[in-house]
């Protein structure tokens, strides 16, 4: 059951899935720290852990840009990406 997506749409879908999973993962880690670590961990770590969103988004943006550039080179060269 394929969706009939081209290479660019497949890449965009993959990046979107990674983005959503990463943000959910950061939230889950924060909840676990707040739940298991007690009040001190909740205030000291569980809230500030959301600052990891910035580096995560930065790395994901770098990855997405590199993959899009690679995809563009393949298209320019006339190679059909798999």
Coordinates of N, CA, C and O in Angstrom, one line a residue:
X1 N 0.8 -1.2 0.0 CA 0.0 0.0 0.0 C 0.9 1.2 0.0 O 1.2 1.9 1.0
X2 N 1.3 1.6 -1.2 CA 2.1 2.8 -1.3 C 1.3 4.0 -1.5 O 0.1 4.0 -2.0
X3 N 1.8 5.2 -1.1 CA 1.1 6.4 -1.2 C 1.3 7.1 -2.6 O 0.7 8.1 -2.9
X4 N 2.3 6.6 -3.3 CA 2.6 7.2 -4.6 C 3.3 8.5 -4.5 O 3.1 9.4 -5.3
X5 N 4.1 8.7 -3.5 CA 4.8 9.9 -3.3 C 6.1 10.0 -4.1 O 6.8 8.9 -4.3
X6 N 6.5 11.1 -4.6 CA 7.8 11.2 -5.3 C 8.9 11.4 -4.2 O 8.6 11.4 -3.0
X7 N 10.1 11.5 -4.7 CA 11.2 11.5 -3.7 C 11.2 12.7 -2.8 O 11.5 12.5 -1.6
X8 N 10.8 13.8 -3.3 CA 10.8 15.0 -2.5 C 9.7 14.9 -1.4 O 9.9 15.2 -0.2
X9 N 8.5 14.4 -1.8 CA 7.4 14.2 -0.8 C 7.8 13.2 0.2 O 7.4 13.3 1.4
X10 N 8.5 12.1 -0.2 CA 8.9 11.1 0.8 C 9.9 11.7 1.8 O 9.8 11.4 3.0
X11 N 10.9 12.5 1.3 CA 11.8 13.1 2.2 C 11.1 14.1 3.1 O 11.4 14.0 4.4
X12 N 10.2 14.9 2.7 CA 9.4 15.8 3.5 C 8.6 15.0 4.6 O 8.6 15.4 5.7
X13 N 8.0 13.9 4.2 CA 7.3 13.1 5.2 C 8.2 12.5 6.2 O 7.9 12.5 7.4
X14 N 9.4 12.0 5.8 CA 10.3 11.4 6.7 C 10.8 12.5 7.7 O 10.9 12.2 8.9
X15 N 11.1 13.7 7.2 CA 11.6 14.8 8.1 C 10.5 15.2 9.1 O 10.8 15.4 10.3
X16 N 9.3 15.2 8.6 CA 8.1 15.6 9.5 C 7.9 14.5 10.6 O 7.7 14.9 11.7
X17 N 8.1 13.3 10.2 CA 8.0 12.2 11.2 C 9.1 12.3 12.3 O 8.8 12.2 13.5
X18 N 10.3 12.5 11.8 CA 11.4 12.7 12.8 C 11.2 13.9 13.7 O 11.4 13.9 14.9
X19 N 10.7 15.0 13.1 CA 10.5 16.2 13.9 C 9.4 16.0 15.0 O 9.6 16.3 16.1
X20 N 8.3 15.4 14.6 CA 7.2 15.1 15.6 C 7.7 14.1 16.6 O 7.4 14.3 17.8
X21 N 8.4 13.1 16.2 CA 8.9 12.1 17.2 C 9.9 12.7 18.2 O 9.9 12.4 19.4
X22 N 10.7 13.6 17.6 CA 11.7 14.2 18.5 C 11.1 15.1 19.5 O 11.5 15.1 20.7
X23 N 10.1 15.9 19.1 CA 9.5 16.8 20.0 C 8.7 16.0 21.1 O 8.7 16.3 22.3
X24 N 8.0 14.9 20.6 CA 7.3 14.1 21.6 C 8.2 13.4 22.6 O 8.0 13.3 23.8
X25 N 9.4 13.0 22.1 CA 10.4 12.4 22.9 C 10.9 13.3 24.0 O 11.1 12.9 25.2
X26 N 11.2 14.6 23.6 CA 11.6 15.6 24.6 C 10.5 15.7 25.7 O 10.8 15.8 26.9
X27 N 9.3 15.8 25.3 CA 8.2 15.9 26.2 C 8.0 14.8 27.1 O 7.8 14.9 28.3
X28 N 8.2 13.6 26.6 CA 8.1 12.3 27.4 C 9.3 12.3 28.4 O 9.1 12.0 29.6
X29 N 10.5 12.7 28.0 CA 11.6 12.7 28.9 C 11.3 13.7 30.1 O 11.6 13.4 31.2
X30 N 10.8 14.8 29.7 CA 10.4 15.8 30.8 C 9.4 15.3 31.7 O 9.6 15.5 33.0
X31 N 8.4 14.7 31.2 CA 7.4 14.1 32.1 C 7.9 13.0 33.0 O 7.6 12.9 34.2
X32 N 8.8 12.1 32.4 CA 9.4 11.1 33.2 C 10.3 11.7 34.3 O 10.3 11.2 35.5
X33 N 11.1 12.7 34.0 CA 11.9 13.3 35.0 C 11.1 13.9 36.1 O 11.3 13.8 37.3
X34 N 10.0 14.6 35.7 CA 9.1 15.3 36.7 C 8.4 14.2 37.6 O 8.2 14.5 38.8
X35 N 8.0 13.1 37.0 CA 7.3 12.1 37.7 C 8.2 11.3 38.6 O 7.9 11.1 39.8
X36 N 9.3 10.8 38.1 CA 10.2 10.0 38.9 C 11.1 10.7 39.8 O 11.5 10.3 40.9
X37 N 11.6 11.9 39.3 CA 12.6 12.6 40.1 C 12.1 13.4 41.3 O 13.0 13.8 42.1
X38 N 10.9 13.6 41.4 CA 10.4 14.4 42.5 C 10.4 15.9 42.2 O 10.8 16.3 41.2
X39 N 10.0 16.7 43.2 CA 9.9 18.1 43.1 C 11.2 18.8 42.7 O 11.2 19.7 41.9
X40 N 12.3 18.4 43.3 CA 13.6 19.0 43.0 C 14.0 18.8 41.5 O 14.4 19.8 40.8
X41 N 13.8 17.6 41.0 CA 14.2 17.3 39.6 C 13.2 18.0 38.7 O 13.6 18.4 37.6
X42 N 11.9 18.1 39.1 CA 10.9 18.7 38.3 C 11.3 20.2 38.0 O 11.2 20.7 36.9
X43 N 11.7 20.9 39.0 CA 12.0 22.3 38.8 C 13.3 22.5 38.2 O 13.5 23.5 37.5
X44 N 14.3 21.7 38.5 CA 15.7 21.9 38.1 C 15.9 21.3 36.7 O 16.7 21.9 36.0
X45 N 15.2 20.3 36.3 CA 15.6 19.6 35.0 C 14.4 19.5 34.1 O 14.5 19.7 32.9
X46 N 13.2 19.1 34.6 CA 12.1 18.8 33.7 C 11.7 20.0 32.9 O 11.3 19.8 31.7
X47 N 11.7 21.2 33.4 CA 11.3 22.4 32.6 C 12.4 22.8 31.7 O 12.2 22.9 30.5
X48 N 13.6 23.0 32.2 CA 14.7 23.4 31.3 C 15.1 22.4 30.2 O 15.7 22.8 29.2
X49 N 14.6 21.1 30.3 CA 15.0 20.2 29.3 C 14.3 20.6 27.9 O 14.8 20.2 26.8
X50 N 13.3 21.4 28.0 CA 12.7 21.9 26.7 C 13.6 22.8 25.9 O 13.4 23.0 24.7
X51 N 14.7 23.2 26.5 CA 15.7 24.0 25.7 C 16.4 23.1 24.7 O 17.1 23.6 23.8
X52 N 16.3 21.8 24.9 CA 16.8 20.8 23.9 C 16.1 20.9 22.5 O 16.6 20.5 21.5
X53 N 15.0 21.6 22.5 CA 14.2 21.7 21.2 C 15.0 22.5 20.2 O 15.1 22.2 19.1
X54 N 15.7 23.5 20.7 CA 16.5 24.4 19.8 C 17.6 23.6 19.1 O 17.6 23.6 17.8
X55 N 18.5 22.9 19.8 CA 19.5 22.1 19.1 C 18.9 21.0 18.3 O 19.4 20.7 17.2
X56 N 17.8 20.4 18.7 CA 17.2 19.3 17.9 C 16.7 19.9 16.6 O 17.0 19.3 15.6
X57 N 16.0 21.0 16.7 CA 15.5 21.6 15.4 C 16.7 22.1 14.5 O 16.6 22.0 13.3
X58 N 17.7 22.6 15.1 CA 18.9 23.0 14.3 C 19.5 21.8 13.6 O 19.8 21.9 12.4
X59 N 19.7 20.7 14.3 CA 20.3 19.5 13.7 C 19.4 19.0 12.6 O 19.8 18.5 11.6
X60 N 18.1 18.9 12.9 CA 17.1 18.4 11.9 C 17.1 19.3 10.7 O 17.1 18.8 9.6
X61 N 17.2 20.6 10.9 CA 17.2 21.5 9.7 C 18.5 21.3 8.9 O 18.5 21.4 7.7
X62 N 19.6 21.1 9.6 CA 20.9 20.8 8.9 C 20.7 19.5 8.0 O 21.1 19.5 6.9
X63 N 20.2 18.5 8.7 CA 20.0 17.2 8.0 C 19.1 17.4 6.8 O 19.3 16.9 5.7
X64 N 18.0 18.1 7.0 CA 17.0 18.2 6.0 C 17.6 19.0 4.8 O 17.4 18.6 3.6
X65 N 18.4 20.0 5.1 CA 19.0 20.8 4.0 C 20.0 20.0 3.2 O 20.0 20.0 2.0
X66 N 20.8 19.2 3.9 CA 21.8 18.3 3.3 C 21.1 17.3 2.4 O 21.5 17.0 1.2
X67 N 20.0 16.7 2.9 CA 19.3 15.7 2.1 C 18.6 16.3 0.9 O 18.6 15.7 -0.2
X68 N 18.0 17.5 1.0 CA 17.4 18.2 -0.1 C 18.4 18.6 -1.1 O 18.2 18.5 -2.3
X69 N 19.6 19.0 -0.7 CA 20.7 19.3 -1.6 C 21.1 18.1 -2.4 O 21.3 18.1 -3.6
X70 N 21.3 17.0 -1.7 CA 21.6 15.7 -2.3 C 20.6 15.3 -3.3 O 20.9 14.9 -4.4
X71 N 19.3 15.5 -3.0 CA 18.2 15.1 -3.9 C 18.2 16.0 -5.1 O 18.0 15.6 -6.2
X72 N 18.5 17.3 -4.9 CA 18.6 18.2 -6.0 C 19.7 17.9 -7.0 O 19.6 18.0 -8.2
X73 N 20.9 17.5 -6.4 CA 22.0 17.0 -7.3 C 21.6 15.8 -8.1 O 22.0 15.7 -9.3
X74 N 20.9 14.9 -7.4 CA 20.5 13.7 -8.2 C 19.6 14.0 -9.3 O 19.6 13.5 -10.4
X75 N 18.6 14.9 -9.0 CA 17.7 15.3 -10.1 C 18.4 16.1 -11.2 O 18.0 15.9 -12.4
X76 N 19.3 16.9 -10.9 CA 20.1 17.6 -11.9 C 20.9 16.7 -12.8 O 21.0 16.9 -14.0
X77 N 21.4 15.7 -12.2 CA 22.2 14.7 -12.9 C 21.4 13.7 -13.7 O 21.9 12.9 -14.5
X78 N 20.1 13.8 -13.5 CA 19.2 12.9 -14.3 C 19.0 11.5 -13.7 O 18.6 10.6 -14.3
X79 N 19.5 11.4 -12.4 CA 19.4 10.1 -11.7 C 18.1 10.1 -11.0 O 17.7 11.0 -10.2
X80 N 17.3 9.0 -11.1 CA 16.1 8.9 -10.4 C 16.4 8.4 -9.0 O 16.9 7.2 -8.8
X81 N 16.1 9.2 -7.9 CA 16.4 8.7 -6.6 C 15.4 7.6 -6.2 O 14.2 7.6 -6.5
X82 N 15.9 6.6 -5.4 CA 15.1 5.5 -5.0 C 14.4 5.8 -3.7 O 14.8 6.5 -2.9

